[in-house]
Coordinates of C-alpha atoms and ligand atoms in Angstrom, one line a residue:
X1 CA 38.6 -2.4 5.2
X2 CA 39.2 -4.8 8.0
X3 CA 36.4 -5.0 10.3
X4 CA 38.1 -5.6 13.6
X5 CA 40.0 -3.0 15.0
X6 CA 43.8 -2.2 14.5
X7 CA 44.3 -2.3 18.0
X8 CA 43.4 -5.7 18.8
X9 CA 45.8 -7.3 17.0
X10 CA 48.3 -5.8 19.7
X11 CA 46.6 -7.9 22.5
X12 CA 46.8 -11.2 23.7
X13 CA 44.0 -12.9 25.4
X14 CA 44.8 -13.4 29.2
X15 CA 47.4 -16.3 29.6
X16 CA 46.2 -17.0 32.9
X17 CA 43.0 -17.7 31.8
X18 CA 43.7 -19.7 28.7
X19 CA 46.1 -22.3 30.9
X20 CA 42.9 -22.3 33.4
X21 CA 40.3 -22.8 30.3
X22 CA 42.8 -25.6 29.1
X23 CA 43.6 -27.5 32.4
X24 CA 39.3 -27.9 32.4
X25 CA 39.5 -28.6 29.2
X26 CA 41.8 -31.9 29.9
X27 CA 40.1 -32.3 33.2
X28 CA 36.6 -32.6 31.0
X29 CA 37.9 -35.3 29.0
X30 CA 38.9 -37.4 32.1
X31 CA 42.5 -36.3 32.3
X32 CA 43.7 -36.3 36.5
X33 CA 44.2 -32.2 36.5
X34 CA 45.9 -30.8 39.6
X35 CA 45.5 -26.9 38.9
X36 CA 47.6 -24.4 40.4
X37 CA 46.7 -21.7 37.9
X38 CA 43.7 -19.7 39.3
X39 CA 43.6 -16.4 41.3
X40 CA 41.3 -16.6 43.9
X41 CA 40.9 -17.4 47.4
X42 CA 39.3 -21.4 47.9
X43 CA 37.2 -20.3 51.3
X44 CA 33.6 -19.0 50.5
X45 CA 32.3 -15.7 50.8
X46 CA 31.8 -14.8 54.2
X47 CA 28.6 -15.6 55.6
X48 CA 28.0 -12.3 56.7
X49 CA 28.4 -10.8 53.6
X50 CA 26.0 -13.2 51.9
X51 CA 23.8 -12.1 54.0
X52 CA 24.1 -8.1 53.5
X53 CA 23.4 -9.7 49.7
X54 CA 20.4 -11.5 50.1
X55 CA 18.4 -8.8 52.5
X56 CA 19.4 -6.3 49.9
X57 CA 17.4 -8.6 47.0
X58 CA 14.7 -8.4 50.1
X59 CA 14.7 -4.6 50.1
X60 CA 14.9 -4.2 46.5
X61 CA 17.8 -3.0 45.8
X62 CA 17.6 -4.5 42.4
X63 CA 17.6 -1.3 40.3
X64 CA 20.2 1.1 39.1
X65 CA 22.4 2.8 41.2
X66 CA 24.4 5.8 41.1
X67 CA 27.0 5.1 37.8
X68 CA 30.1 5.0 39.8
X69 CA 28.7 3.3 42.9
X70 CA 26.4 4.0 45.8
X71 CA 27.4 6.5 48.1
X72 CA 27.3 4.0 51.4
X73 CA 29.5 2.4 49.5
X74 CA 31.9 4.9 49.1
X75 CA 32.1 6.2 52.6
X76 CA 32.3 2.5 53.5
X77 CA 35.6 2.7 51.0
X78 CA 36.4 5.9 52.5
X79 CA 36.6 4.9 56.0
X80 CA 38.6 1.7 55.0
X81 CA 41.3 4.2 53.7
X82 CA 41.7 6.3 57.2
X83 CA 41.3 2.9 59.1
X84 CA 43.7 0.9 57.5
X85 CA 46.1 3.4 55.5
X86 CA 45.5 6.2 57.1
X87 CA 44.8 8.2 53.9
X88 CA 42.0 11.0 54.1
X89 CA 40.0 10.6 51.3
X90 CA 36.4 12.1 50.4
X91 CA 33.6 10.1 48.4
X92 CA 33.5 12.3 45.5
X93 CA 37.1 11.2 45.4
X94 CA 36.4 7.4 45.3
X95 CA 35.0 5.5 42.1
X96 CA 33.4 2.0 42.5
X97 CA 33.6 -0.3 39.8
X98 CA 33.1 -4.3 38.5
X99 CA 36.3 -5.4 39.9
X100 CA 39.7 -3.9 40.2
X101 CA 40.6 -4.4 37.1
X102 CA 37.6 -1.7 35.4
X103 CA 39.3 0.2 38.2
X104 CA 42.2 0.1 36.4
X105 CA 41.2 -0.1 32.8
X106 CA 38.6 3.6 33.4
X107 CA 41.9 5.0 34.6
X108 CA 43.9 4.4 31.6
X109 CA 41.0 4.7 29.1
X110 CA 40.7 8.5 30.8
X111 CA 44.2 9.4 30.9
X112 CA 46.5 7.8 28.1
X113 CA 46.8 9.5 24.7
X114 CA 48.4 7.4 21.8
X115 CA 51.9 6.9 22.4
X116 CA 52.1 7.6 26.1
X117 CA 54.2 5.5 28.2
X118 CA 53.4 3.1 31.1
X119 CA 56.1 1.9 33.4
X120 CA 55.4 -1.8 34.2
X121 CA 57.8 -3.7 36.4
X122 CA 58.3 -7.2 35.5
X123 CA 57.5 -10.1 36.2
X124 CA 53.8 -8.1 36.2
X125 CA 50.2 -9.0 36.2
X126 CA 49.0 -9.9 32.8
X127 CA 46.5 -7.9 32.1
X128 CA 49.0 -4.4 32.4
X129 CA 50.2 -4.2 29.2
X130 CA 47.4 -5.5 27.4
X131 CA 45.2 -2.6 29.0
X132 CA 47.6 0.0 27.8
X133 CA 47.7 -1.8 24.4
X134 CA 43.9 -1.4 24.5
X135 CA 44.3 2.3 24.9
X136 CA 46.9 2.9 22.2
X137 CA 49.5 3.7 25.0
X138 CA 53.6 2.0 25.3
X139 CA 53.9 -0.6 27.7
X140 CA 57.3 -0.3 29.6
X141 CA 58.7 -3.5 31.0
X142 CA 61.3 -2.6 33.7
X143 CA 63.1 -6.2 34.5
X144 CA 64.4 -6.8 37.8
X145 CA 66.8 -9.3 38.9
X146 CA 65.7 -12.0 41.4
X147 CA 68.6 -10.9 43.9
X148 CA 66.7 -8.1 44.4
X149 CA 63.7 -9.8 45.6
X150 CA 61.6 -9.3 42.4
X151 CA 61.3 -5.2 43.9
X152 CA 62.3 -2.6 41.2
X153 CA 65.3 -0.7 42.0
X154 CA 65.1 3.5 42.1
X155 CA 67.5 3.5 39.7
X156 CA 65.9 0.8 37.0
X157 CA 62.7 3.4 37.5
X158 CA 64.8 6.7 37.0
X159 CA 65.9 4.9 33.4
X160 CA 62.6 4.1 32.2
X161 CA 60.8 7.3 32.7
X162 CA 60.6 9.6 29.7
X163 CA 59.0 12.6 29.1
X164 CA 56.0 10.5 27.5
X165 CA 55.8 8.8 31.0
X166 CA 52.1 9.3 32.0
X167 CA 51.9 6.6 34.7
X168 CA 54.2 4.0 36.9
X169 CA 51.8 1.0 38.0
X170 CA 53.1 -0.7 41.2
X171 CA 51.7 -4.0 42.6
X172 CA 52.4 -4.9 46.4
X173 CA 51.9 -7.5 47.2
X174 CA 52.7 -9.1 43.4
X175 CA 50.9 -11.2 41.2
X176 CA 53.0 -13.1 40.2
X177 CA 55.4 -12.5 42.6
X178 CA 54.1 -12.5 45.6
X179 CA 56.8 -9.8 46.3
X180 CA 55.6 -6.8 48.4
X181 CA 57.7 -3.6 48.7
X182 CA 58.5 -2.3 52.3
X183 CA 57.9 0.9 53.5
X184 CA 61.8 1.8 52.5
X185 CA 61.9 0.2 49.1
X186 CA 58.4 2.5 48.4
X187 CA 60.4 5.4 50.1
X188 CA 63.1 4.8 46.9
X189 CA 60.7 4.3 44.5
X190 CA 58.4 7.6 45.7
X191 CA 62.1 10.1 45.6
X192 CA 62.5 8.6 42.0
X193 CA 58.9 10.2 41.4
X194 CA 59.3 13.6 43.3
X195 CA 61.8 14.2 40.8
X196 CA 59.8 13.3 37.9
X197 CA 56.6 15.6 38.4
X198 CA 54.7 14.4 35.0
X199 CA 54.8 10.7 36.3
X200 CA 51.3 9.8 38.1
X201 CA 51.2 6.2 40.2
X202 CA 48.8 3.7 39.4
X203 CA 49.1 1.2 42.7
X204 CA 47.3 -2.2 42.7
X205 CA 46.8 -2.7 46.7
X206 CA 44.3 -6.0 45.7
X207 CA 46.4 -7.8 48.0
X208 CA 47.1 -5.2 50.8
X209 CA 45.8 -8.0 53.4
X210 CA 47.5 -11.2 52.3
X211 CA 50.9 -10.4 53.5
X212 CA 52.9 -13.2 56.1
X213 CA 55.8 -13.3 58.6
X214 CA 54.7 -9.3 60.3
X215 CA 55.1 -7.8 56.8
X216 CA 53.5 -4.4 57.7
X217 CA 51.9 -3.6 54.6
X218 CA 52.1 0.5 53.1
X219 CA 51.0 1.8 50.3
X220 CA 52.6 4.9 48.4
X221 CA 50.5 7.9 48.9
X222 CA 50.9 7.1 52.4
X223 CA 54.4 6.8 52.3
X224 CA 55.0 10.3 50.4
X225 CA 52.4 11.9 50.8
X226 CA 53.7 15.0 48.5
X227 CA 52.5 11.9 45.6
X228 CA 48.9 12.0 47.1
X229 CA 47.8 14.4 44.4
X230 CA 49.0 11.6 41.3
X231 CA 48.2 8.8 42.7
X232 CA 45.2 6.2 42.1
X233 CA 45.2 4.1 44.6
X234 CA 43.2 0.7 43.3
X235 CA 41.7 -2.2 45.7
X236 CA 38.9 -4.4 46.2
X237 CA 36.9 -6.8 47.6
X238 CA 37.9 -9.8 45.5
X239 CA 40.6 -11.0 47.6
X240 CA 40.6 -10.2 51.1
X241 CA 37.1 -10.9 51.0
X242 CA 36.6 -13.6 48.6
X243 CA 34.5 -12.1 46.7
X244 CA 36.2 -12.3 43.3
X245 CA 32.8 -13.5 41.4
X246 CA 30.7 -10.4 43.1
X247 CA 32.9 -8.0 40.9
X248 CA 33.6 -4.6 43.0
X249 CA 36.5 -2.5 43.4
X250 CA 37.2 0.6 44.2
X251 CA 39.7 3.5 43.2
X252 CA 40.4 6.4 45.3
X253 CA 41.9 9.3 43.8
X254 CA 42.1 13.3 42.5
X255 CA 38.3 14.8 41.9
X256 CA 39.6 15.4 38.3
X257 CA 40.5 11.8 37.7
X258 CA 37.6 9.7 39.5
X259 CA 34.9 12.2 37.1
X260 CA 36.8 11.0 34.0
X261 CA 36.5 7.6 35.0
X262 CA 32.9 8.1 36.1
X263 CA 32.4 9.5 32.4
X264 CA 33.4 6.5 30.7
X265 CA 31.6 4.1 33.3
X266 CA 28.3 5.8 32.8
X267 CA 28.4 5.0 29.2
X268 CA 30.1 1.9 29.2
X269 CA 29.1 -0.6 32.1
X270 CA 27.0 1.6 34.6
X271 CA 27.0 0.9 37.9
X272 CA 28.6 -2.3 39.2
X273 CA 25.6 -4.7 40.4
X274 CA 23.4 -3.3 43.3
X275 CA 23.4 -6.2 45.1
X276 CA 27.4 -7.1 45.1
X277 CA 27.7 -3.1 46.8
X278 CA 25.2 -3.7 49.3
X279 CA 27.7 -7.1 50.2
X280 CA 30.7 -5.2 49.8
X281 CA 29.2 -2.5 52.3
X282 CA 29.1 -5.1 54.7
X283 CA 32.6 -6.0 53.8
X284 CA 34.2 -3.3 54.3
X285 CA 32.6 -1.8 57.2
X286 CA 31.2 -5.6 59.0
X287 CA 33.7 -8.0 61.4
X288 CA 37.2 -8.5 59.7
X289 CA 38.2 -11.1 62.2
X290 CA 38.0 -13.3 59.3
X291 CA 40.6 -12.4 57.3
X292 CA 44.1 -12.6 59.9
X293 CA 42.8 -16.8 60.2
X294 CA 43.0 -16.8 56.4
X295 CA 46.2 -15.1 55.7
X296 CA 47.4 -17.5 58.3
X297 CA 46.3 -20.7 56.4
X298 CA 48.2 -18.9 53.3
X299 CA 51.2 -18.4 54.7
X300 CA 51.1 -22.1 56.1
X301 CA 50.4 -23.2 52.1
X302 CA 53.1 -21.0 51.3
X303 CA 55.6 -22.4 53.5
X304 CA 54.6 -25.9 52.4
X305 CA 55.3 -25.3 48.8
X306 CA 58.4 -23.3 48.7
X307 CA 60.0 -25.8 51.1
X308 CA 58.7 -29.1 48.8
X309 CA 59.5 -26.7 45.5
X310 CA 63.0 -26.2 46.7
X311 CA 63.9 -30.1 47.0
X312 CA 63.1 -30.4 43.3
X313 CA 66.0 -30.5 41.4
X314 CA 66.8 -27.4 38.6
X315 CA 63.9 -25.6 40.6
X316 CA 64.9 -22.7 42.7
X317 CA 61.7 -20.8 45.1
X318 CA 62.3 -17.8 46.9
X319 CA 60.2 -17.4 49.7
X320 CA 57.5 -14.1 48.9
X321 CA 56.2 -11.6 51.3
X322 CA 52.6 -12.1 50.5
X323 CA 49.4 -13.0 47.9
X324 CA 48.6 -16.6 47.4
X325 CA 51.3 -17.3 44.5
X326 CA 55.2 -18.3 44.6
X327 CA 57.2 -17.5 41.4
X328 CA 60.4 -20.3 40.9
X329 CA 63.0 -19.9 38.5
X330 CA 63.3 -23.4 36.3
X331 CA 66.3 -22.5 34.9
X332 CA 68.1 -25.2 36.4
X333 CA 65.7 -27.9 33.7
X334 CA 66.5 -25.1 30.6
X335 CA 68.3 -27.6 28.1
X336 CA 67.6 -30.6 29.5
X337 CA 65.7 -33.3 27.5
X338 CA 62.1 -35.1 28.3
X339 CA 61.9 -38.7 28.4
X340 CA 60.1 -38.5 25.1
X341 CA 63.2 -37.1 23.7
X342 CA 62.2 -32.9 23.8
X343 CA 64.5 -30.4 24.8
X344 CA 63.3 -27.9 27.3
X345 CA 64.2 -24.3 26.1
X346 CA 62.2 -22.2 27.8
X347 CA 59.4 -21.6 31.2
X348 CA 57.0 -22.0 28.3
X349 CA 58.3 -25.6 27.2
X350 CA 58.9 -26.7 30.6
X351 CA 55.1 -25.6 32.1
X352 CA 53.7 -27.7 28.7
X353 CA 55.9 -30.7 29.7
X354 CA 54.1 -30.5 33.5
X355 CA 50.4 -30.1 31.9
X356 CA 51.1 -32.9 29.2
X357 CA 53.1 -35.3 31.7
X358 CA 52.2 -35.0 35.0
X359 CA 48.9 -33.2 34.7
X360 CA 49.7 -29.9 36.9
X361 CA 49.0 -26.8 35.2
X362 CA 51.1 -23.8 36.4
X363 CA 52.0 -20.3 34.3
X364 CA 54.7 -20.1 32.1
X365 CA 56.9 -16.4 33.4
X366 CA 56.8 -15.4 29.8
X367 CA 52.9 -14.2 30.0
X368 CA 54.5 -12.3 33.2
X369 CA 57.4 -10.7 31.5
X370 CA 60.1 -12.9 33.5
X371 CA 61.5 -15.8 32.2
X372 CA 62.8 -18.7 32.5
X373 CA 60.6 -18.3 35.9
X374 CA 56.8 -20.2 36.4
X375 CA 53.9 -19.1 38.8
X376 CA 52.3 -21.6 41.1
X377 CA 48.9 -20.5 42.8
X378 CA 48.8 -21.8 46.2
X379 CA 45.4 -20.8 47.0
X380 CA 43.9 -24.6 47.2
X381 CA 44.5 -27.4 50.0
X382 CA 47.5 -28.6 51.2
X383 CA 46.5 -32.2 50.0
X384 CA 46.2 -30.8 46.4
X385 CA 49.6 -28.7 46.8
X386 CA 51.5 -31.9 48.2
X387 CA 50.3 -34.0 45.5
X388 CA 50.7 -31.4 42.5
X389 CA 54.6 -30.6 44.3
X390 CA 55.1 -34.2 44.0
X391 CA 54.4 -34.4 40.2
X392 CA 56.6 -32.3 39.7
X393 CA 59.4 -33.6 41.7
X394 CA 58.8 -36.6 39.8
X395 CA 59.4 -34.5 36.4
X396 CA 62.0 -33.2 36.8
X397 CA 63.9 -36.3 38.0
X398 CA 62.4 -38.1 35.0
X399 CA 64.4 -36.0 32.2
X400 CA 66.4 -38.2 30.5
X401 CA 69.4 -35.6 29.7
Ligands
PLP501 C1 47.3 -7.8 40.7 C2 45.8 -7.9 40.4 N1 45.1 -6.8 40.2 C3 43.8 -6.8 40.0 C4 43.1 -7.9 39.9 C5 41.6 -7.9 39.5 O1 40.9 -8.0 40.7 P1 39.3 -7.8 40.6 O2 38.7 -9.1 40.8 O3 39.0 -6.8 41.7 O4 39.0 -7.3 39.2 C6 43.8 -9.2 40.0 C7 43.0 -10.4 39.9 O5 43.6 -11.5 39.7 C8 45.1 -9.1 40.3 O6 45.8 -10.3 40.5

């Protein structure tokens, strides 16, 4: 009998993270590493917020809380809802959780049955398919083509759905993409769904405030709200807030779903650390003058890169509505040949030749379900982005074929 389960030989471990463990790998043995691989914001937690955490510590609020989060902290998460998205949510309709993603993974673990089917557009956010792997569900890939700005078309949605559809995850503004749907393109998507009343919507909002160029940011249940009733609406503190190591996100949601995924909190994780709710109490309800001066400096970064990526020759950049990340296609460098001879057949090959050759480590679109495509996080200084655009303006002009 083999001891580890059947199921885990259907999942990958993260490919983000193994690129990221490798670059410091190289780094550690004196390698010059320019990574552009991680997720996270480079400015600090706000100071603020730090504070929140430390008189909390003070107070004591070192014990237990209630399993799915404290009840400031929901009303806190409640009143960012009517504020920003003008959704009218209660608290017993709100789950807190350690990060986003147990957001996301309570909701699938509580509602997918072996063999139910999860519509995924591609290029998506690794750790989609994997989760639904983890729960014995389908992953559903829906490709879109580039000339539609990396946004799934109605149509490309109304083909995938099934009658084993359970869910549709969306992800405005994209990782990888950085492609956020408009107010009409969730209009399309939402129509698609009214006609399809077994479908619920997962949406990943984590990077509702990183959007550039006076994107206005929606989300779906606001949109239609006949789809308020199947919809989980999933955010958190991590990046607006830069918070990503304090671990809290929140879901918001039918009363039937949020118990589920309180049920398989309280006897999995518990509550998400006291202290980290008490900071992202202060988040959520404190100043949030900081975060228009950040999205600024992003978009800056963002113009930077896809104007230096564009001058690269086989690279192509389209210019993304909003996160930290750009997505290029490479397949202008697909079958040419490396100075030591290799021919480069793939986003896979061609991100290896940039680690091994140059240093930069990037994502390979494979790991996002898009090739021949790469992702470049942009969410570092513009000294490091300069120097890491020009290694690889220098590799690609260095093929020999
Ligand atoms: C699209 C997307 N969703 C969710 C998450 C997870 O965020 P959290 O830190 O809240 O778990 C990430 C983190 O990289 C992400 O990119």
């Amino acid at each position: 009998m083999p001891f580890l389960a059947d199921r885990l030989a259907r999942v990958k471990p993260s490919p983000t993270m193994a690129i990221t463990a490798l670059a410091t790998e190289l780094k550690a043995a004196g390698r010059d590493i320019v990574s552009l691989s991680v997720g996270e914001p480079d400015f600090d937690t706000p100071e603020n917020i730090q504070e929140a955490a430390i008189a909390a510590m003070r107070r004591g609020e070192t014990r237990y809380t209630v399993f799915d989060g404290r009840i400031e902290l929901k009303q806190a998460a409640c009143g960012k809802f009517k504020r920003e998205n003008g959704l009218d949510y209660e608290p017993s309709q709100i789950t807190i959780s350690n990060g986003g993603k147990q957001v996301l993974y309570n909701a699938m673990v509580a509602t997918i049955n072996p063999g139910d089917e999860v519509v995924i557009p591609a290029p998506f956010w690794v750790s989609y398919p994997e989760m639904v792997l983890l729960c014995d569900g389908t992953p559903v890939p829906v490709s879109y083509p580039q000339n539609n700005g990396f946004k799934m078309r109605p149509e490309d949605l109304d083909a995938a759905i099934t009658p084993k559809t359970k869910w549709l995850i969306l992800n405005s503004p994209s990782n990888p993409s950085g492609a956020a749907y408009a107010e009409a393109d969730l209009q399309g998507v939402a129509e698609v769904l009214l006609r399809h009343p077994h479908v619920w919507v997962m949406t990943d909002d984590m990077y509702e405030h990183l959007v550039y160029d006076d994107f206005r940011f929606r989300t779906i249940a606001q949109v239609e709200p006949r789809l308020y009733e199947r919809t989980l609406t999933v955010n958190g503190v991590s990046k607006a807030y830069c918070m990503t190591g304090w671990r809290i996100g929140y879901g918001a949601g039918p009363k039937q779903l949020i118990k589920a995924m309180g049920a398989i909190q309280s006897n999995s994780t518990a509550n998400p650390c006291s202290i980290s709710q008490a900071a992202a109490i202060e988040a959520l309800n404190g100043p949030q003058d900081f975060i228009a001066p950040h999205a600024r400096v992003f978009k800056e970064r963002r113009d930077l890169v896809v104007d230096l990526l564009n001058r690269v020759p086989g690279l192509h950049c389209p210019t993304p509505e909003g996160a930290f990340y750009v997505y290029p296609s490479c397949a202008g460098v697909l079958g040419k040949r490396t100075p030591a001879g290799e021919t480069i057949e793939s986003d896979e090959d061609f991100v290896r030749y940039l680690l091994e050759e140059t240093g930069v480590a990037v994502v390979h679109g494979a790991a996002f379900g898009l090739s021949p495509h790469f992702r470049i996080s942009y969410a570092t200084s513009t000294e490091v982005l300069r120097e890491a655009c020009a290694r690889i303006d220098r590799a690609c002009r260095a093929r020999s074929g």
